Structure formats: C-alpha cells, structure tokens
Amino acid sequence: QVQLVESGGDLVKPGGSLRLSCAASGFTFSDYYMSWIRQAPGKGLEWISYISTGGTFTNYADSVKGRFTISRDDAKNSLFLQMNSLRAEDTALYYCARDLVPGRSTSDYWGQGTLVTVSS
Amino acid sequence: DFQMTQSPSSLSASVGDRVIITCRASQSVDTYLNWYQQKPGRAPNLLISAASSLQSGVSKRFSGSGSGTDFTLTISSLQPEDFATYYCQQTYSTPFTFGQGTKLDIK
C-alpha cells in the first residue's frame, strides 16, 4: 500500500534552517510528481511546492520562493524540503503528497505530516 | 493569485440531510477544481478531482459539479463519518490555492 512518512520537523529559531524528508513506499516513486502542502495550527491548507518526475521542474508559492528548495532522490524513494531563513509564519504541519495529475498538485496520497515550529 | 471562497464557512446538519457546499473562484479555473475532506488530526483525503471525478473508494454520496468560477460539492445523505472540514483547491494556475474550508458538524 502507498505510504508517505515525513520526518525532520522541529523547533527552530527565526532565521534558522531545517530539512524535511518524506520516505515513500508502495508505489513507483520515480513515476510521480510530488508536492509539499502545509497547515498552520488551526488554519487551512496552503500549497507550497511541487517537483516533477526526475526533478527537472519545480514550482513554489511566493511565500516560500527563494527560501525553500524542493528536491528528490529517486534511488532512495525520498522527497525533501530544505527550508532556510525560517520565519514565525512558517510554523505549520508540513505534509508531503503524491500527485495524481502531473504538474497539478492533485494529491491522492498524503503523509501524516511533520511539525515545524519557528519561535525564539 | 486565484482566490477561492467557500460558503458557508461552517454548517450544522443532521444525519440523512442533503448538504451542498459551494466554492467560487476569483477567475475561471475551467474544471481544475478538487475537493478534499479532512478529519481532526488526520491528513486531507482527496474526494473529487477535475470538478466532478469521484476518486476510487469514495462513497457515491459525494458528487461535484461546476466549471469556470462556480462549483459545488454535494453530499446526498449525510452519514456520521461525513462530519469533517471540506476544502476546495484550484489547480488551474500556481499557486494552487485552497478555499478557507467548510466545517460540517452535527446539529
């Protein structure tokens, strides 16, 4: 069965960095676009990035562009999100998701999320 | 950016009720519109993609319609497991914005 397991969330100070990982199993990871979506505590969903198969194309929300970098390692069935220059407003549960439709972040499987807290 | 506005923001209903949630886009998104269900403490679950395509394994109580700027999610006969928060999402243009959510609870 499809499984996505995020890790790497932590408490970090403003201006700090963090790298999130998402381990995928139960499907051919290299065949799928993947996305990151976040949810601030008690708030709604915010799409933040997707990456194409092979990692050729990436796209970001303006709120994270220039600070976050999405990447993937198909040999390790893993998705990553490098987060730099973190701000209090980046505090959220971060989900990785498999995309049903290439380039459309229509996410048919989601992980359980990893919590990032940005606070001094 | 495309703004997605759901109505109502919250809704109380009873088991067996027919419920309609609407989602309006600030510009046409064609039929690039998804619906998700999220229960407390859980990840969202894709119910409907491309405005009206029911995902495998999702109850036929759920249906979606619309195109352009106006969309609806209909639950034909509410069941206890349907009480949750529902989000629409446009995937016509990045950033792929979500509606603010509609919280459906028991009357």
mmCIF file with all atom_site columns, C-alpha atoms in Angstrom:
data_model
loop_
_atom_site.group_PDB
_atom_site.id
_atom_site.type_symbol
_atom_site.label_atom_id
_atom_site.label_alt_id
_atom_site.label_comp_id
_atom_site.label_asym_id
_atom_site.label_entity_id
_atom_site.label_seq_id
_atom_site.pdbx_PDB_ins_code
_atom_site.Cartn_x
_atom_site.Cartn_y
_atom_site.Cartn_z
_atom_site.occupancy
_atom_site.B_iso_or_equiv
_atom_site.pdbx_formal_charge
_atom_site.auth_seq_id
_atom_site.auth_comp_id
_atom_site.auth_asym_id
_atom_site.auth_atom_id
_atom_site.pdbx_PDB_model_num
ATOM 1   C CA . GLN A 1 1   ? 0.000   0.000  0.000   1.00 0.00 ? 1   GLN A CA 1
ATOM 2   C CA . VAL A 1 2   ? 1.087   3.577  -0.616  1.00 0.00 ? 2   VAL A CA 1
ATOM 3   C CA . GLN A 1 3   ? 2.861   5.112  2.354   1.00 0.00 ? 3   GLN A CA 1
ATOM 4   C CA . LEU A 1 4   ? 4.406   8.530  2.828   1.00 0.00 ? 4   LEU A CA 1
ATOM 5   C CA . VAL A 1 5   ? 6.261   9.233  6.053   1.00 0.00 ? 5   VAL A CA 1
ATOM 6   C CA . GLU A 1 6   ? 7.563   12.712 6.787   1.00 0.00 ? 6   GLU A CA 1
ATOM 7   C CA . SER A 1 7   ? 10.332  13.496 9.254   1.00 0.00 ? 7   SER A CA 1
ATOM 8   C CA . GLY A 1 8   ? 12.622  16.328 10.235  1.00 0.00 ? 8   GLY A CA 1
ATOM 9   C CA . GLY A 1 9   ? 10.191  18.716 11.854  1.00 0.00 ? 9   GLY A CA 1
ATOM 10  C CA . ASP A 1 10  ? 11.497  20.520 14.929  1.00 0.00 ? 10  ASP A CA 1
ATOM 11  C CA . LEU A 1 11  ? 11.549  23.705 16.969  1.00 0.00 ? 11  LEU A CA 1
ATOM 12  C CA . VAL A 1 12  ? 13.857  26.213 15.296  1.00 0.00 ? 12  VAL A CA 1
ATOM 13  C CA . LYS A 1 13  ? 14.687  29.863 15.898  1.00 0.00 ? 13  LYS A CA 1
ATOM 14  C CA . PRO A 1 14  ? 13.734  32.585 13.385  1.00 0.00 ? 14  PRO A CA 1
ATOM 15  C CA . GLY A 1 15  ? 16.342  32.777 10.670  1.00 0.00 ? 15  GLY A CA 1
ATOM 16  C CA . GLY A 1 16  ? 17.269  29.128 11.130  1.00 0.00 ? 16  GLY A CA 1
ATOM 17  C CA . SER A 1 17  ? 17.168  26.220 8.718   1.00 0.00 ? 17  SER A CA 1
ATOM 18  C CA . LEU A 1 18  ? 15.591  22.800 8.628   1.00 0.00 ? 18  LEU A CA 1
ATOM 19  C CA . ARG A 1 19  ? 15.444  19.925 6.141   1.00 0.00 ? 19  ARG A CA 1
ATOM 20  C CA . LEU A 1 20  ? 12.305  17.871 5.905   1.00 0.00 ? 20  LEU A CA 1
ATOM 21  C CA . SER A 1 21  ? 12.263  14.383 4.425   1.00 0.00 ? 21  SER A CA 1
ATOM 22  C CA . CYS A 1 22  ? 9.486   12.205 3.098   1.00 0.00 ? 22  CYS A CA 1
ATOM 23  C CA . ALA A 1 23  ? 10.047  8.472  2.653   1.00 0.00 ? 23  ALA A CA 1
ATOM 24  C CA . ALA A 1 24  ? 7.800   6.893  0.042   1.00 0.00 ? 24  ALA A CA 1
ATOM 25  C CA . SER A 1 25  ? 6.857   3.259  -0.388  1.00 0.00 ? 25  SER A CA 1
ATOM 26  C CA . GLY A 1 26  ? 4.227   1.105  -2.058  1.00 0.00 ? 26  GLY A CA 1
ATOM 27  C CA . PHE A 1 27  ? 4.432   2.738  -5.473  1.00 0.00 ? 27  PHE A CA 1
ATOM 28  C CA . THR A 1 28  ? 6.986   3.592  -8.149  1.00 0.00 ? 28  THR A CA 1
ATOM 29  C CA . PHE A 1 29  ? 8.180   6.889  -6.682  1.00 0.00 ? 29  PHE A CA 1
ATOM 30  C CA . SER A 1 30  ? 10.071  7.970  -9.786  1.00 0.00 ? 30  SER A CA 1
ATOM 31  C CA . ASP A 1 31  ? 6.849   7.937  -11.845 1.00 0.00 ? 31  ASP A CA 1
ATOM 32  C CA . TYR A 1 32  ? 5.116   10.642 -9.834  1.00 0.00 ? 32  TYR A CA 1
ATOM 33  C CA . TYR A 1 33  ? 5.253   14.365 -9.317  1.00 0.00 ? 33  TYR A CA 1
ATOM 34  C CA . MET A 1 34  ? 5.315   15.167 -5.602  1.00 0.00 ? 34  MET A CA 1
ATOM 35  C CA . SER A 1 35  ? 4.178   18.140 -3.549  1.00 0.00 ? 35  SER A CA 1
ATOM 36  C CA . TRP A 1 36  ? 4.541   19.781 -0.161  1.00 0.00 ? 36  TRP A CA 1
ATOM 37  C CA . ILE A 1 37  ? 1.495   21.348 1.474   1.00 0.00 ? 37  ILE A CA 1
ATOM 38  C CA . ARG A 1 38  ? 1.400   22.947 4.919   1.00 0.00 ? 38  ARG A CA 1
ATOM 39  C CA . GLN A 1 39  ? -1.220  23.746 7.520   1.00 0.00 ? 39  GLN A CA 1
ATOM 40  C CA . ALA A 1 40  ? -0.658  26.289 10.259  1.00 0.00 ? 40  ALA A CA 1
ATOM 41  C CA . PRO A 1 41  ? -2.158  25.319 13.635  1.00 0.00 ? 41  PRO A CA 1
ATOM 42  C CA . GLY A 1 42  ? -5.929  25.626 13.479  1.00 0.00 ? 42  GLY A CA 1
ATOM 43  C CA . LYS A 1 43  ? -5.790  27.058 9.947   1.00 0.00 ? 43  LYS A CA 1
ATOM 44  C CA . GLY A 1 44  ? -6.420  25.937 6.387   1.00 0.00 ? 44  GLY A CA 1
ATOM 45  C CA . LEU A 1 45  ? -4.232  24.310 3.779   1.00 0.00 ? 45  LEU A CA 1
ATOM 46  C CA . GLU A 1 46  ? -1.504  26.084 1.847   1.00 0.00 ? 46  GLU A CA 1
ATOM 47  C CA . TRP A 1 47  ? 0.200   24.568 -1.204  1.00 0.00 ? 47  TRP A CA 1
ATOM 48  C CA . ILE A 1 48  ? 3.883   25.449 -1.157  1.00 0.00 ? 48  ILE A CA 1
ATOM 49  C CA . SER A 1 49  ? 5.740   23.473 -3.824  1.00 0.00 ? 49  SER A CA 1
ATOM 50  C CA . TYR A 1 50  ? 5.822   20.658 -6.340  1.00 0.00 ? 50  TYR A CA 1
ATOM 51  C CA . ILE A 1 51  ? 8.586   18.801 -8.168  1.00 0.00 ? 51  ILE A CA 1
ATOM 52  C CA . SER A 1 52  ? 8.374   16.940 -11.448 1.00 0.00 ? 52  SER A CA 1
ATOM 53  C CA . THR A 1 53  ? 9.462   13.441 -12.194 1.00 0.00 ? 53  THR A CA 1
ATOM 54  C CA . GLY A 1 54  ? 13.225  13.426 -12.470 1.00 0.00 ? 54  GLY A CA 1
ATOM 55  C CA . GLY A 1 55  ? 13.377  16.710 -10.572 1.00 0.00 ? 55  GLY A CA 1
ATOM 56  C CA . THR A 1 56  ? 13.526  18.742 -13.778 1.00 0.00 ? 56  THR A CA 1
ATOM 57  C CA . PHE A 1 57  ? 10.785  21.224 -12.886 1.00 0.00 ? 57  PHE A CA 1
ATOM 58  C CA . THR A 1 58  ? 9.908   22.819 -9.594  1.00 0.00 ? 58  THR A CA 1
ATOM 59  C CA . ASN A 1 59  ? 7.360   25.417 -8.581  1.00 0.00 ? 59  ASN A CA 1
ATOM 60  C CA . TYR A 1 60  ? 6.907   27.387 -5.391  1.00 0.00 ? 60  TYR A CA 1
ATOM 61  C CA . ALA A 1 61  ? 4.398   29.601 -3.643  1.00 0.00 ? 61  ALA A CA 1
ATOM 62  C CA . ASP A 1 62  ? 5.569   33.194 -3.373  1.00 0.00 ? 62  ASP A CA 1
ATOM 63  C CA . SER A 1 63  ? 5.548   32.875 0.418   1.00 0.00 ? 63  SER A CA 1
ATOM 64  C CA . VAL A 1 64  ? 8.490   30.445 0.287   1.00 0.00 ? 64  VAL A CA 1
ATOM 65  C CA . LYS A 1 65  ? 10.177  31.227 -3.026  1.00 0.00 ? 65  LYS A CA 1
ATOM 66  C CA . GLY A 1 66  ? 13.881  31.891 -2.584  1.00 0.00 ? 66  GLY A CA 1
ATOM 67  C CA . ARG A 1 67  ? 13.895  30.401 0.916   1.00 0.00 ? 67  ARG A CA 1
ATOM 68  C CA . PHE A 1 68  ? 12.696  26.824 0.393   1.00 0.00 ? 68  PHE A CA 1
ATOM 69  C CA . THR A 1 69  ? 14.041  24.226 -2.046  1.00 0.00 ? 69  THR A CA 1
ATOM 70  C CA . ILE A 1 70  ? 12.250  21.034 -3.009  1.00 0.00 ? 70  ILE A CA 1
ATOM 71  C CA . SER A 1 71  ? 14.284  18.071 -4.228  1.00 0.00 ? 71  SER A CA 1
ATOM 72  C CA . ARG A 1 72  ? 14.025  14.327 -4.633  1.00 0.00 ? 72  ARG A CA 1
ATOM 73  C CA . ASP A 1 73  ? 16.228  11.247 -4.634  1.00 0.00 ? 73  ASP A CA 1
ATOM 74  C CA . ASP A 1 74  ? 14.545  8.586  -6.738  1.00 0.00 ? 74  ASP A CA 1
ATOM 75  C CA . ALA A 1 75  ? 17.159  5.979  -5.812  1.00 0.00 ? 75  ALA A CA 1
ATOM 76  C CA . LYS A 1 76  ? 16.125  6.380  -2.177  1.00 0.00 ? 76  LYS A CA 1
ATOM 77  C CA . ASN A 1 77  ? 12.402  6.960  -2.833  1.00 0.00 ? 77  ASN A CA 1
ATOM 78  C CA . SER A 1 78  ? 12.651  10.201 -0.928  1.00 0.00 ? 78  SER A CA 1
ATOM 79  C CA . LEU A 1 79  ? 11.369  13.750 -1.195  1.00 0.00 ? 79  LEU A CA 1
ATOM 80  C CA . PHE A 1 80  ? 12.978  16.676 0.592   1.00 0.00 ? 80  PHE A CA 1
ATOM 81  C CA . LEU A 1 81  ? 12.252  20.259 1.542   1.00 0.00 ? 81  LEU A CA 1
ATOM 82  C CA . GLN A 1 82  ? 15.189  22.449 2.509   1.00 0.00 ? 82  GLN A CA 1
ATOM 83  C CA . MET A 1 83  ? 13.879  25.383 4.497   1.00 0.00 ? 83  MET A CA 1
ATOM 84  C CA . ASN A 1 84  ? 16.106  28.409 5.090   1.00 0.00 ? 84  ASN A CA 1
ATOM 85  C CA . SER A 1 85  ? 15.560  31.830 6.652   1.00 0.00 ? 85  SER A CA 1
ATOM 86  C CA . LEU A 1 86  ? 12.631  30.470 8.609   1.00 0.00 ? 86  LEU A CA 1
ATOM 87  C CA . ARG A 1 87  ? 10.019  32.867 9.957   1.00 0.00 ? 87  ARG A CA 1
ATOM 88  C CA . ALA A 1 88  ? 7.363   32.590 12.633  1.00 0.00 ? 88  ALA A CA 1
ATOM 89  C CA . GLU A 1 89  ? 4.726   32.383 9.902   1.00 0.00 ? 89  GLU A CA 1
ATOM 90  C CA . ASP A 1 90  ? 6.328   29.177 8.603   1.00 0.00 ? 90  ASP A CA 1
ATOM 91  C CA . THR A 1 91  ? 5.115   27.398 11.741  1.00 0.00 ? 91  THR A CA 1
ATOM 92  C CA . ALA A 1 92  ? 2.898   24.602 10.451  1.00 0.00 ? 92  ALA A CA 1
ATOM 93  C CA . LEU A 1 93  ? 2.353   20.913 9.931   1.00 0.00 ? 93  LEU A CA 1
ATOM 94  C CA . TYR A 1 94  ? 4.098   20.040 6.678   1.00 0.00 ? 94  TYR A CA 1
ATOM 95  C CA . TYR A 1 95  ? 2.615   17.300 4.512   1.00 0.00 ? 95  TYR A CA 1
ATOM 96  C CA . CYS A 1 96  ? 4.210   15.570 1.568   1.00 0.00 ? 96  CYS A CA 1
ATOM 97  C CA . ALA A 1 97  ? 1.808   14.248 -1.036  1.00 0.00 ? 97  ALA A CA 1
ATOM 98  C CA . ARG A 1 98  ? 1.776   12.195 -4.215  1.00 0.00 ? 98  ARG A CA 1
ATOM 99  C CA . ASP A 1 99  ? 0.323   13.931 -7.239  1.00 0.00 ? 99  ASP A CA 1
ATOM 100 C CA . LEU A 1 100 ? -2.329  12.188 -9.266  1.00 0.00 ? 100 LEU A CA 1
ATOM 101 C CA . VAL A 1 101 ? -2.047  14.645 -12.127 1.00 0.00 ? 101 VAL A CA 1
ATOM 102 C CA . PRO A 1 102 ? 1.437   15.754 -13.224 1.00 0.00 ? 102 PRO A CA 1
ATOM 103 C CA . GLY A 1 103 ? 2.004   19.434 -12.553 1.00 0.00 ? 103 GLY A CA 1
ATOM 104 C CA . ARG A 1 104 ? -1.391  19.934 -10.924 1.00 0.00 ? 104 ARG A CA 1
ATOM 105 C CA . SER A 1 105 ? -0.727  19.009 -7.276  1.00 0.00 ? 105 SER A CA 1
ATOM 106 C CA . THR A 1 106 ? -3.918  16.962 -7.164  1.00 0.00 ? 106 THR A CA 1
ATOM 107 C CA . SER A 1 107 ? -2.780  14.943 -4.198  1.00 0.00 ? 107 SER A CA 1
ATOM 108 C CA . ASP A 1 108 ? -4.219  11.447 -3.851  1.00 0.00 ? 108 ASP A CA 1
ATOM 109 C CA . TYR A 1 109 ? -1.981  10.231 -1.011  1.00 0.00 ? 109 TYR A CA 1
ATOM 110 C CA . TRP A 1 110 ? -0.667  12.261 1.902   1.00 0.00 ? 110 TRP A CA 1
ATOM 111 C CA . GLY A 1 111 ? 1.697   11.565 4.757   1.00 0.00 ? 111 GLY A CA 1
ATOM 112 C CA . GLN A 1 112 ? 0.759   12.185 8.375   1.00 0.00 ? 112 GLN A CA 1
ATOM 113 C CA . GLY A 1 113 ? 2.741   15.436 8.470   1.00 0.00 ? 113 GLY A CA 1
ATOM 114 C CA . THR A 1 114 ? 5.752   16.725 10.390  1.00 0.00 ? 114 THR A CA 1
ATOM 115 C CA . LEU A 1 115 ? 5.513   19.759 12.664  1.00 0.00 ? 115 LEU A CA 1
ATOM 116 C CA . VAL A 1 116 ? 7.773   22.757 12.202  1.00 0.00 ? 116 VAL A CA 1
ATOM 117 C CA . THR A 1 117 ? 7.720   25.385 14.918  1.00 0.00 ? 117 THR A CA 1
ATOM 118 C CA . VAL A 1 118 ? 9.612   28.629 14.409  1.00 0.00 ? 118 VAL A CA 1
ATOM 119 C CA . SER A 1 119 ? 9.998   30.513 17.654  1.00 0.00 ? 119 SER A CA 1
ATOM 120 C CA . SER A 1 120 ? 12.681  32.202 19.726  1.00 0.00 ? 120 SER A CA 1
ATOM 121 C CA . ASP B 2 1   ? -3.281  34.662 -7.410  1.00 0.00 ? 1   ASP B CA 1
ATOM 122 C CA . PHE B 2 2   ? -6.613  32.899 -7.723  1.00 0.00 ? 2   PHE B CA 1
ATOM 123 C CA . GLN B 2 3   ? -8.778  33.415 -4.642  1.00 0.00 ? 3   GLN B CA 1
ATOM 124 C CA . MET B 2 4   ? -11.070 30.555 -3.667  1.00 0.00 ? 4   MET B CA 1
ATOM 125 C CA . THR B 2 5   ? -14.066 31.367 -1.473  1.00 0.00 ? 5   THR B CA 1
ATOM 126 C CA . GLN B 2 6   ? -16.145 28.646 0.111   1.00 0.00 ? 6   GLN B CA 1
ATOM 127 C CA . SER B 2 7   ? -19.594 29.047 1.573   1.00 0.00 ? 7   SER B CA 1
ATOM 128 C CA . PRO B 2 8   ? -20.711 28.516 4.137   1.00 0.00 ? 8   PRO B CA 1
ATOM 129 C CA . SER B 2 9   ? -17.633 28.569 6.400   1.00 0.00 ? 9   SER B CA 1
ATOM 130 C CA . SER B 2 10  ? -19.475 26.346 8.847   1.00 0.00 ? 10  SER B CA 1
ATOM 131 C CA . LEU B 2 11  ? -22.600 24.278 8.668   1.00 0.00 ? 11  LEU B CA 1
ATOM 132 C CA . SER B 2 12  ? -24.632 22.240 11.123  1.00 0.00 ? 12  SER B CA 1
ATOM 133 C CA . ALA B 2 13  ? -26.619 19.371 9.704   1.00 0.00 ? 13  ALA B CA 1
ATOM 134 C CA . SER B 2 14  ? -28.223 16.099 10.702  1.00 0.00 ? 14  SER B CA 1
ATOM 135 C CA . VAL B 2 15  ? -27.620 12.538 9.611   1.00 0.00 ? 15  VAL B CA 1
ATOM 136 C CA . GLY B 2 16  ? -29.599 11.940 6.445   1.00 0.00 ? 16  GLY B CA 1
ATOM 137 C CA . ASP B 2 17  ? -29.558 15.580 5.331   1.00 0.00 ? 17  ASP B CA 1
ATOM 138 C CA . ARG B 2 18  ? -28.546 16.659 1.865   1.00 0.00 ? 18  ARG B CA 1
ATOM 139 C CA . VAL B 2 19  ? -25.719 19.178 2.068   1.00 0.00 ? 19  VAL B CA 1
ATOM 140 C CA . ILE B 2 20  ? -24.313 21.495 -0.574  1.00 0.00 ? 20  ILE B CA 1
ATOM 141 C CA . ILE B 2 21  ? -21.023 23.355 -0.186  1.00 0.00 ? 21  ILE B CA 1
ATOM 142 C CA . THR B 2 22  ? -20.079 25.952 -2.747  1.00 0.00 ? 22  THR B CA 1
ATOM 143 C CA . CYS B 2 23  ? -16.686 27.185 -3.932  1.00 0.00 ? 23  CYS B CA 1
ATOM 144 C CA . ARG B 2 24  ? -16.221 30.294 -6.024  1.00 0.00 ? 24  ARG B CA 1
ATOM 145 C CA . ALA B 2 25  ? -13.022 31.199 -7.851  1.00 0.00 ? 25  ALA B CA 1
ATOM 146 C CA . SER B 2 26  ? -11.924 34.793 -8.440  1.00 0.00 ? 26  SER B CA 1
ATOM 147 C CA . GLN B 2 27  ? -11.202 33.897 -12.085 1.00 0.00 ? 27  GLN B CA 1
ATOM 148 C CA . SER B 2 28  ? -12.108 30.968 -14.263 1.00 0.00 ? 28  SER B CA 1
ATOM 149 C CA . VAL B 2 29  ? -10.291 27.772 -13.337 1.00 0.00 ? 29  VAL B CA 1
ATOM 150 C CA . ASP B 2 30  ? -12.033 25.721 -16.047 1.00 0.00 ? 30  ASP B CA 1
ATOM 151 C CA . THR B 2 31  ? -12.606 22.370 -14.300 1.00 0.00 ? 31  THR B CA 1
ATOM 152 C CA . TYR B 2 32  ? -9.281  22.311 -12.450 1.00 0.00 ? 32  TYR B CA 1
ATOM 153 C CA . LEU B 2 33  ? -11.001 22.028 -9.109  1.00 0.00 ? 33  LEU B CA 1
ATOM 154 C CA . ASN B 2 34  ? -10.519 19.443 -6.376  1.00 0.00 ? 34  ASN B CA 1
ATOM 155 C CA . TRP B 2 35  ? -12.399 18.702 -3.174  1.00 0.00 ? 35  TRP B CA 1
ATOM 156 C CA . TYR B 2 36  ? -10.769 17.301 -0.033  1.00 0.00 ? 36  TYR B CA 1
ATOM 157 C CA . GLN B 2 37  ? -12.165 16.077 3.259   1.00 0.00 ? 37  GLN B CA 1
ATOM 158 C CA . GLN B 2 38  ? -10.153 16.478 6.452   1.00 0.00 ? 38  GLN B CA 1
ATOM 159 C CA . LYS B 2 39  ? -10.994 14.980 9.808   1.00 0.00 ? 39  LYS B CA 1
ATOM 160 C CA . PRO B 2 40  ? -9.394  16.252 13.047  1.00 0.00 ? 40  PRO B CA 1
ATOM 161 C CA . GLY B 2 41  ? -5.809  15.101 13.456  1.00 0.00 ? 41  GLY B CA 1
ATOM 162 C CA . ARG B 2 42  ? -5.763  13.495 10.018  1.00 0.00 ? 42  ARG B CA 1
ATOM 163 C CA . ALA B 2 43  ? -4.317  14.382 6.622   1.00 0.00 ? 43  ALA B CA 1
ATOM 164 C CA . PRO B 2 44  ? -6.729  15.573 3.931   1.00 0.00 ? 44  PRO B CA 1
ATOM 165 C CA . ASN B 2 45  ? -8.351  12.976 1.707   1.00 0.00 ? 45  ASN B CA 1
ATOM 166 C CA . LEU B 2 46  ? -8.998  13.642 -1.977  1.00 0.00 ? 46  LEU B CA 1
ATOM 167 C CA . LEU B 2 47  ? -12.692 13.158 -2.718  1.00 0.00 ? 47  LEU B CA 1
ATOM 168 C CA . ILE B 2 48  ? -13.183 14.675 -6.159  1.00 0.00 ? 48  ILE B CA 1
ATOM 169 C CA . SER B 2 49  ? -10.796 15.867 -8.837  1.00 0.00 ? 49  SER B CA 1
ATOM 170 C CA . ALA B 2 50  ? -11.425 17.766 -12.067 1.00 0.00 ? 50  ALA B CA 1
ATOM 171 C CA . ALA B 2 51  ? -14.617 19.209 -10.552 1.00 0.00 ? 51  ALA B CA 1
ATOM 172 C CA . SER B 2 52  ? -16.694 16.042 -10.849 1.00 0.00 ? 52  SER B CA 1
ATOM 173 C CA . SER B 2 53  ? -14.478 12.942 -10.951 1.00 0.00 ? 53  SER B CA 1
ATOM 174 C CA . LEU B 2 54  ? -15.102 10.828 -7.868  1.00 0.00 ? 54  LEU B CA 1
ATOM 175 C CA . GLN B 2 55  ? -11.962 9.206  -6.523  1.00 0.00 ? 55  GLN B CA 1
ATOM 176 C CA . SER B 2 56  ? -11.775 5.436  -6.217  1.00 0.00 ? 56  SER B CA 1
ATOM 177 C CA . GLY B 2 57  ? -13.076 4.246  -2.873  1.00 0.00 ? 57  GLY B CA 1
ATOM 178 C CA . VAL B 2 58  ? -15.036 7.412  -2.134  1.00 0.00 ? 58  VAL B CA 1
ATOM 179 C CA . SER B 2 59  ? -18.722 6.970  -1.388  1.00 0.00 ? 59  SER B CA 1
ATOM 180 C CA . LYS B 2 60  ? -21.151 7.793  -4.173  1.00 0.00 ? 60  LYS B CA 1
ATOM 181 C CA . ARG B 2 61  ? -22.941 10.031 -1.652  1.00 0.00 ? 61  ARG B CA 1
ATOM 182 C CA . PHE B 2 62  ? -20.376 12.628 -2.718  1.00 0.00 ? 62  PHE B CA 1
ATOM 183 C CA . SER B 2 63  ? -20.674 14.423 -6.021  1.00 0.00 ? 63  SER B CA 1
ATOM 184 C CA . GLY B 2 64  ? -19.126 17.517 -7.541  1.00 0.00 ? 64  GLY B CA 1
ATOM 185 C CA . SER B 2 65  ? -20.192 19.849 -10.287 1.00 0.00 ? 65  SER B CA 1
ATOM 186 C CA . GLY B 2 66  ? -19.347 23.153 -11.884 1.00 0.00 ? 66  GLY B CA 1
ATOM 187 C CA . SER B 2 67  ? -16.910 24.824 -14.210 1.00 0.00 ? 67  SER B CA 1
ATOM 188 C CA . GLY B 2 68  ? -15.397 28.224 -14.658 1.00 0.00 ? 68  GLY B CA 1
ATOM 189 C CA . THR B 2 69  ? -15.832 30.057 -11.375 1.00 0.00 ? 69  THR B CA 1
ATOM 190 C CA . ASP B 2 70  ? -18.662 28.271 -9.558  1.00 0.00 ? 70  ASP B CA 1
ATOM 191 C CA . PHE B 2 71  ? -18.515 24.793 -8.091  1.00 0.00 ? 71  PHE B CA 1
ATOM 192 C CA . THR B 2 72  ? -20.493 22.672 -5.683  1.00 0.00 ? 72  THR B CA 1
ATOM 193 C CA . LEU B 2 73  ? -19.824 19.642 -3.517  1.00 0.00 ? 73  LEU B CA 1
ATOM 194 C CA . THR B 2 74  ? -22.988 17.742 -2.676  1.00 0.00 ? 74  THR B CA 1
ATOM 195 C CA . ILE B 2 75  ? -23.380 15.084 -0.012  1.00 0.00 ? 75  ILE B CA 1
ATOM 196 C CA . SER B 2 76  ? -26.631 13.339 -0.791  1.00 0.00 ? 76  SER B CA 1
ATOM 197 C CA . SER B 2 77  ? -27.415 11.816 2.591   1.00 0.00 ? 77  SER B CA 1
ATOM 198 C CA . LEU B 2 78  ? -25.113 12.696 5.460   1.00 0.00 ? 78  LEU B CA 1
ATOM 199 C CA . GLN B 2 79  ? -23.592 9.842  7.403   1.00 0.00 ? 79  GLN B CA 1
ATOM 200 C CA . PRO B 2 80  ? -21.870 10.131 10.798  1.00 0.00 ? 80  PRO B CA 1
ATOM 201 C CA . GLU B 2 81  ? -18.434 9.700  9.203   1.00 0.00 ? 81  GLU B CA 1
ATOM 202 C CA . ASP B 2 82  ? -19.008 12.717 6.913   1.00 0.00 ? 82  ASP B CA 1
ATOM 203 C CA . PHE B 2 83  ? -18.700 15.280 9.689   1.00 0.00 ? 83  PHE B CA 1
ATOM 204 C CA . ALA B 2 84  ? -15.407 16.937 8.851   1.00 0.00 ? 84  ALA B CA 1
ATOM 205 C CA . THR B 2 85  ? -13.890 20.003 7.201   1.00 0.00 ? 85  THR B CA 1
ATOM 206 C CA . TYR B 2 86  ? -14.044 20.269 3.424   1.00 0.00 ? 86  TYR B CA 1
ATOM 207 C CA . TYR B 2 87  ? -11.655 22.224 1.211   1.00 0.00 ? 87  TYR B CA 1
ATOM 208 C CA . CYS B 2 88  ? -11.750 23.121 -2.449  1.00 0.00 ? 88  CYS B CA 1
ATOM 209 C CA . GLN B 2 89  ? -8.489  23.665 -4.356  1.00 0.00 ? 89  GLN B CA 1
ATOM 210 C CA . GLN B 2 90  ? -7.863  25.126 -7.782  1.00 0.00 ? 90  GLN B CA 1
ATOM 211 C CA . THR B 2 91  ? -5.088  23.570 -9.830  1.00 0.00 ? 91  THR B CA 1
ATOM 212 C CA . TYR B 2 92  ? -5.500  25.751 -12.913 1.00 0.00 ? 92  TYR B CA 1
ATOM 213 C CA . SER B 2 93  ? -2.601  28.038 -12.095 1.00 0.00 ? 93  SER B CA 1
ATOM 214 C CA . THR B 2 94  ? 0.115   28.207 -9.481  1.00 0.00 ? 94  THR B CA 1
ATOM 215 C CA . PRO B 2 95  ? -0.023  28.901 -6.639  1.00 0.00 ? 95  PRO B CA 1
ATOM 216 C CA . PHE B 2 96  ? -2.605  26.156 -6.283  1.00 0.00 ? 96  PHE B CA 1
ATOM 217 C CA . THR B 2 97  ? -4.826  27.868 -3.774  1.00 0.00 ? 97  THR B CA 1
ATOM 218 C CA . PHE B 2 98  ? -7.298  26.296 -1.376  1.00 0.00 ? 98  PHE B CA 1
ATOM 219 C CA . GLY B 2 99  ? -10.559 27.649 -0.091  1.00 0.00 ? 99  GLY B CA 1
ATOM 220 C CA . GLN B 2 100 ? -10.721 28.571 3.576   1.00 0.00 ? 100 GLN B CA 1
ATOM 221 C CA . GLY B 2 101 ? -12.612 25.399 4.420   1.00 0.00 ? 101 GLY B CA 1
ATOM 222 C CA . THR B 2 102 ? -16.163 24.487 5.403   1.00 0.00 ? 102 THR B CA 1
ATOM 223 C CA . LYS B 2 103 ? -16.583 22.848 8.792   1.00 0.00 ? 103 LYS B CA 1
ATOM 224 C CA . LEU B 2 104 ? -19.524 20.470 8.816   1.00 0.00 ? 104 LEU B CA 1
ATOM 225 C CA . ASP B 2 105 ? -20.722 19.434 12.242  1.00 0.00 ? 105 ASP B CA 1
ATOM 226 C CA . ILE B 2 106 ? -23.627 17.640 13.787  1.00 0.00 ? 106 ILE B CA 1
ATOM 227 C CA . LYS B 2 107 ? -26.779 19.606 14.556  1.00 0.00 ? 107 LYS B CA 1
#
